[in-house]
Amino acid sequence: MTRYETIIELGDKFVKLIGKGFVPVHLLDWKVYYEAYLEEKQVQKSKRQAVLTLMAKYPISEKHLYQIIKFMEN
């Protein structure tokens, strides 16, 4: 099970854990970026093209997006 699947499985409990300070707030941002990546991946031909499209939409670097993708897929 990947980290992303675990976050999805937690559902509302994930947000509660963030609110209580058990989970860092940035993971919620990472979840949003990763979900946007998954949507773009369905449209784009390659992982790189999906990342480049996200870079145009969000104020985030290419390296950071790849780190988020790697984190969520482990």
PDB file of C-alpha atoms in Angstrom:
ATOM      1  CA  MET A   1       0.000   0.000   0.000  1.00  0.00           C
ATOM      2  CA  THR A   2       1.415   3.390  -0.982  1.00  0.00           C
ATOM      3  CA  ARG A   3       1.420   6.481   1.206  1.00  0.00           C
ATOM      4  CA  TYR A   4      -1.192   8.057  -1.048  1.00  0.00           C
ATOM      5  CA  GLU A   5      -3.484   5.042  -0.657  1.00  0.00           C
ATOM      6  CA  THR A   6      -3.050   5.261   3.113  1.00  0.00           C
ATOM      7  CA  ILE A   7      -3.965   8.960   3.104  1.00  0.00           C
ATOM      8  CA  ILE A   8      -7.061   8.243   1.005  1.00  0.00           C
ATOM      9  CA  GLU A   9      -8.044   5.384   3.315  1.00  0.00           C
ATOM     10  CA  LEU A  10      -7.787   7.688   6.342  1.00  0.00           C
ATOM     11  CA  GLY A  11     -10.219  10.134   4.729  1.00  0.00           C
ATOM     12  CA  ASP A  12     -11.511  12.698   7.251  1.00  0.00           C
ATOM     13  CA  LYS A  13      -9.232  11.264   9.918  1.00  0.00           C
ATOM     14  CA  PHE A  14      -6.266  12.545   7.901  1.00  0.00           C
ATOM     15  CA  VAL A  15      -7.537  16.122   8.218  1.00  0.00           C
ATOM     16  CA  LYS A  16      -8.144  15.603  11.948  1.00  0.00           C
ATOM     17  CA  LEU A  17      -4.581  14.333  12.379  1.00  0.00           C
ATOM     18  CA  ILE A  18      -3.314  17.475  10.644  1.00  0.00           C
ATOM     19  CA  GLY A  19      -5.508  19.636  12.880  1.00  0.00           C
ATOM     20  CA  LYS A  20      -4.122  17.966  16.010  1.00  0.00           C
ATOM     21  CA  GLY A  21      -0.543  18.387  14.807  1.00  0.00           C
ATOM     22  CA  PHE A  22       0.251  14.681  14.391  1.00  0.00           C
ATOM     23  CA  VAL A  23       0.718  15.053  10.628  1.00  0.00           C
ATOM     24  CA  PRO A  24       2.499  18.046   9.032  1.00  0.00           C
ATOM     25  CA  VAL A  25       0.259  20.467   7.133  1.00  0.00           C
ATOM     26  CA  HIS A  26       2.442  20.300   4.018  1.00  0.00           C
ATOM     27  CA  LEU A  27       1.239  16.727   3.400  1.00  0.00           C
ATOM     28  CA  LEU A  28      -2.191  18.129   2.571  1.00  0.00           C
ATOM     29  CA  ASP A  29      -0.571  20.323  -0.103  1.00  0.00           C
ATOM     30  CA  TRP A  30       1.382  17.326  -1.363  1.00  0.00           C
ATOM     31  CA  LYS A  31      -1.858  15.352  -1.622  1.00  0.00           C
ATOM     32  CA  VAL A  32      -3.366  18.115  -3.769  1.00  0.00           C
ATOM     33  CA  TYR A  33      -0.283  18.232  -6.012  1.00  0.00           C
ATOM     34  CA  TYR A  34      -0.210  14.451  -6.368  1.00  0.00           C
ATOM     35  CA  GLU A  35      -3.919  14.272  -7.253  1.00  0.00           C
ATOM     36  CA  ALA A  36      -3.394  16.996  -9.857  1.00  0.00           C
ATOM     37  CA  TYR A  37      -0.451  14.979 -11.198  1.00  0.00           C
ATOM     38  CA  LEU A  38      -2.618  11.853 -11.473  1.00  0.00           C
ATOM     39  CA  GLU A  39      -5.225  13.807 -13.454  1.00  0.00           C
ATOM     40  CA  GLU A  40      -2.588  15.291 -15.772  1.00  0.00           C
ATOM     41  CA  LYS A  41      -0.940  11.889 -16.210  1.00  0.00           C
ATOM     42  CA  GLN A  42      -4.181  10.604 -17.755  1.00  0.00           C
ATOM     43  CA  VAL A  43      -4.165  13.468 -20.270  1.00  0.00           C
ATOM     44  CA  GLN A  44      -0.450  13.807 -21.017  1.00  0.00           C
ATOM     45  CA  LYS A  45       1.696  11.259 -22.828  1.00  0.00           C
ATOM     46  CA  SER A  46       4.532  11.193 -20.304  1.00  0.00           C
ATOM     47  CA  LYS A  47       5.315  11.737 -16.645  1.00  0.00           C
ATOM     48  CA  ARG A  48       7.599  14.644 -17.550  1.00  0.00           C
ATOM     49  CA  GLN A  49       4.920  16.385 -19.595  1.00  0.00           C
ATOM     50  CA  ALA A  50       2.466  16.043 -16.706  1.00  0.00           C
ATOM     51  CA  VAL A  51       5.045  17.556 -14.342  1.00  0.00           C
ATOM     52  CA  LEU A  52       5.757  20.452 -16.710  1.00  0.00           C
ATOM     53  CA  THR A  53       2.038  21.191 -16.966  1.00  0.00           C
ATOM     54  CA  LEU A  54       1.730  21.230 -13.170  1.00  0.00           C
ATOM     55  CA  MET A  55       4.687  23.595 -12.910  1.00  0.00           C
ATOM     56  CA  ALA A  56       2.732  26.053 -15.037  1.00  0.00           C
ATOM     57  CA  LYS A  57      -0.320  25.734 -12.769  1.00  0.00           C
ATOM     58  CA  TYR A  58       1.342  25.731  -9.346  1.00  0.00           C
ATOM     59  CA  PRO A  59       4.279  27.669  -7.874  1.00  0.00           C
ATOM     60  CA  ILE A  60       6.466  24.593  -7.423  1.00  0.00           C
ATOM     61  CA  SER A  61       9.747  23.390  -8.867  1.00  0.00           C
ATOM     62  CA  GLU A  62      10.205  20.356 -11.061  1.00  0.00           C
ATOM     63  CA  LYS A  63      12.522  18.730  -8.525  1.00  0.00           C
ATOM     64  CA  HIS A  64      10.014  19.195  -5.709  1.00  0.00           C
ATOM     65  CA  LEU A  65       7.197  17.691  -7.798  1.00  0.00           C
ATOM     66  CA  TYR A  66       9.293  14.620  -8.537  1.00  0.00           C
ATOM     67  CA  GLN A  67      10.069  14.306  -4.815  1.00  0.00           C
ATOM     68  CA  ILE A  68       6.361  14.490  -3.973  1.00  0.00           C
ATOM     69  CA  ILE A  69       5.510  11.870  -6.599  1.00  0.00           C
ATOM     70  CA  LYS A  70       8.221   9.562  -5.282  1.00  0.00           C
ATOM     71  CA  PHE A  71       7.051  10.081  -1.689  1.00  0.00           C
ATOM     72  CA  MET A  72       3.405   9.357  -2.493  1.00  0.00           C
ATOM     73  CA  GLU A  73       4.186   6.276  -4.585  1.00  0.00           C
ATOM     74  CA  ASN A  74       6.270   4.618  -1.838  1.00  0.00           C
TER      75      ASN A  74
END
